[in-house]
Amino acid sequence: METTVVLLKPDCIEKNLSGEVIKRFEALGLRIRGCKMLSATDALLKEHYSHLADKPFFPEIVSFMQSTPIIALALEGANSIVTVRDNLGPTDSAAAPKGTIRGDFGTDKMRNIAHASDSPEAATAEVARFFQDSELF
Ligand code: ADP
């Protein structure tokens, strides 16, 4: 069993799609271990998107991710990391196939509905980044 982290981004929240996205993950047999709404701070985003910190669009990502609260989910299941990434689709929503979450609901490279951990190492770090032990069930 693996636990992966999904962040429902501001475009997901603004489009009232949180339930739809969670429904898709539950339909895949994934179990919600943790769920919380939060405002992403500058420090949190700098850590979470450290691999993009020197990109020219980084300030735009910060501003987008702070435009509404976000919802963090910890989802458990067999191969949950790959399963969630496959069902989310590629980063660029415009290039994401129909049937994927980004392909069906995303707008572009930045407004792509949700984040998901991309490796076991990232998942471990992100579970600890977004959840206290007492917030996981
Ligand atoms: P992913 O979210 O698919 O793992 P990355 O880790 O490469 O993709 O990027 C993190 C997030 O930064 C993306 O989901 C997206 O919101 C934003 N982003 C990535 N590339 C761009 C870009 N070229 N222009 C604007 N925003 C981007």
Short mmCIF file of C-alpha atoms in Angstrom, two decimals, residues 29-101:
data_model
loop_
_atom_site.label_atom_id
_atom_site.label_comp_id
_atom_site.label_asym_id
_atom_site.label_seq_id
_atom_site.Cartn_x
_atom_site.Cartn_y
_atom_site.Cartn_z
CA GLY A 29 -10.47 2.27 -5.06
CA LEU A 30 -8.26 4.80 -3.28
CA ARG A 31 -8.99 5.50 0.37
CA ILE A 32 -8.86 8.98 1.91
CA ARG A 33 -6.39 8.94 4.81
CA GLY A 34 -6.23 12.71 5.22
CA CYS A 35 -8.14 15.74 3.93
CA LYS A 36 -7.65 19.40 4.83
CA MET A 37 -8.20 22.88 3.44
CA LEU A 38 -5.37 25.34 3.83
CA SER A 39 -3.91 28.60 2.58
CA ALA A 40 -0.54 27.93 0.97
CA THR A 41 2.12 30.24 2.45
CA ASP A 42 5.11 31.60 0.52
CA ALA A 43 7.40 29.27 2.50
CA LEU A 44 5.28 26.20 1.80
CA LEU A 45 5.18 26.91 -1.94
CA LYS A 46 8.89 27.65 -2.08
CA GLU A 47 9.55 24.23 -0.58
CA HIS A 48 6.89 22.38 -2.57
CA TYR A 49 7.90 23.90 -5.91
CA SER A 50 11.63 24.26 -5.17
CA HIS A 51 12.43 22.56 -8.53
CA LEU A 52 10.74 25.53 -10.27
CA ALA A 53 12.01 28.36 -8.05
CA ASP A 54 14.32 29.79 -10.72
CA LYS A 55 11.75 29.66 -13.55
CA PRO A 56 10.39 32.99 -14.81
CA PHE A 57 6.83 31.81 -14.17
CA PHE A 58 7.46 30.91 -10.51
CA PRO A 59 5.90 34.14 -9.10
CA GLU A 60 2.83 33.46 -11.23
CA ILE A 61 2.53 29.96 -9.75
CA VAL A 62 2.76 31.38 -6.22
CA SER A 63 0.11 33.98 -6.97
CA PHE A 64 -2.15 31.34 -8.58
CA MET A 65 -1.72 28.87 -5.71
CA GLN A 66 -2.57 31.62 -3.20
CA SER A 67 -5.62 32.89 -5.07
CA THR A 68 -7.93 30.63 -3.03
CA PRO A 69 -7.37 28.06 -0.30
CA ILE A 70 -6.39 24.61 -1.57
CA ILE A 71 -7.41 21.12 -0.44
CA ALA A 72 -4.74 18.57 0.44
CA LEU A 73 -5.59 14.87 0.27
CA ALA A 74 -3.58 11.85 1.39
CA LEU A 75 -4.80 8.90 -0.68
CA GLU A 76 -3.93 5.28 0.02
CA GLY A 77 -4.04 2.32 -2.34
CA ALA A 78 -1.95 -0.23 -4.20
CA ASN A 79 0.29 1.71 -6.62
CA SER A 80 -1.56 4.90 -5.70
CA ILE A 81 1.31 7.17 -6.85
CA VAL A 82 1.32 5.95 -10.46
CA THR A 83 -2.44 5.41 -10.54
CA VAL A 84 -3.15 8.98 -9.51
CA ARG A 85 -0.58 10.49 -11.89
CA ASP A 86 -1.94 8.43 -14.80
CA ASN A 87 -5.48 9.54 -14.11
CA LEU A 88 -4.45 13.16 -13.64
CA GLY A 89 -2.71 13.38 -17.02
CA PRO A 90 0.32 15.41 -18.13
CA THR A 91 1.15 18.89 -16.78
CA ASP A 92 -0.16 20.74 -19.84
CA SER A 93 -3.94 20.44 -19.66
CA ALA A 94 -4.22 21.32 -23.36
CA ALA A 95 -2.15 18.25 -24.22
CA ALA A 96 -3.82 15.96 -21.67
CA PRO A 97 -6.07 13.25 -23.16
CA LYS A 98 -9.82 13.39 -22.61
CA GLY A 99 -10.76 11.09 -19.77
CA THR A 100 -7.92 12.36 -17.60
CA ILE A 101 -8.71 14.91 -14.93
#
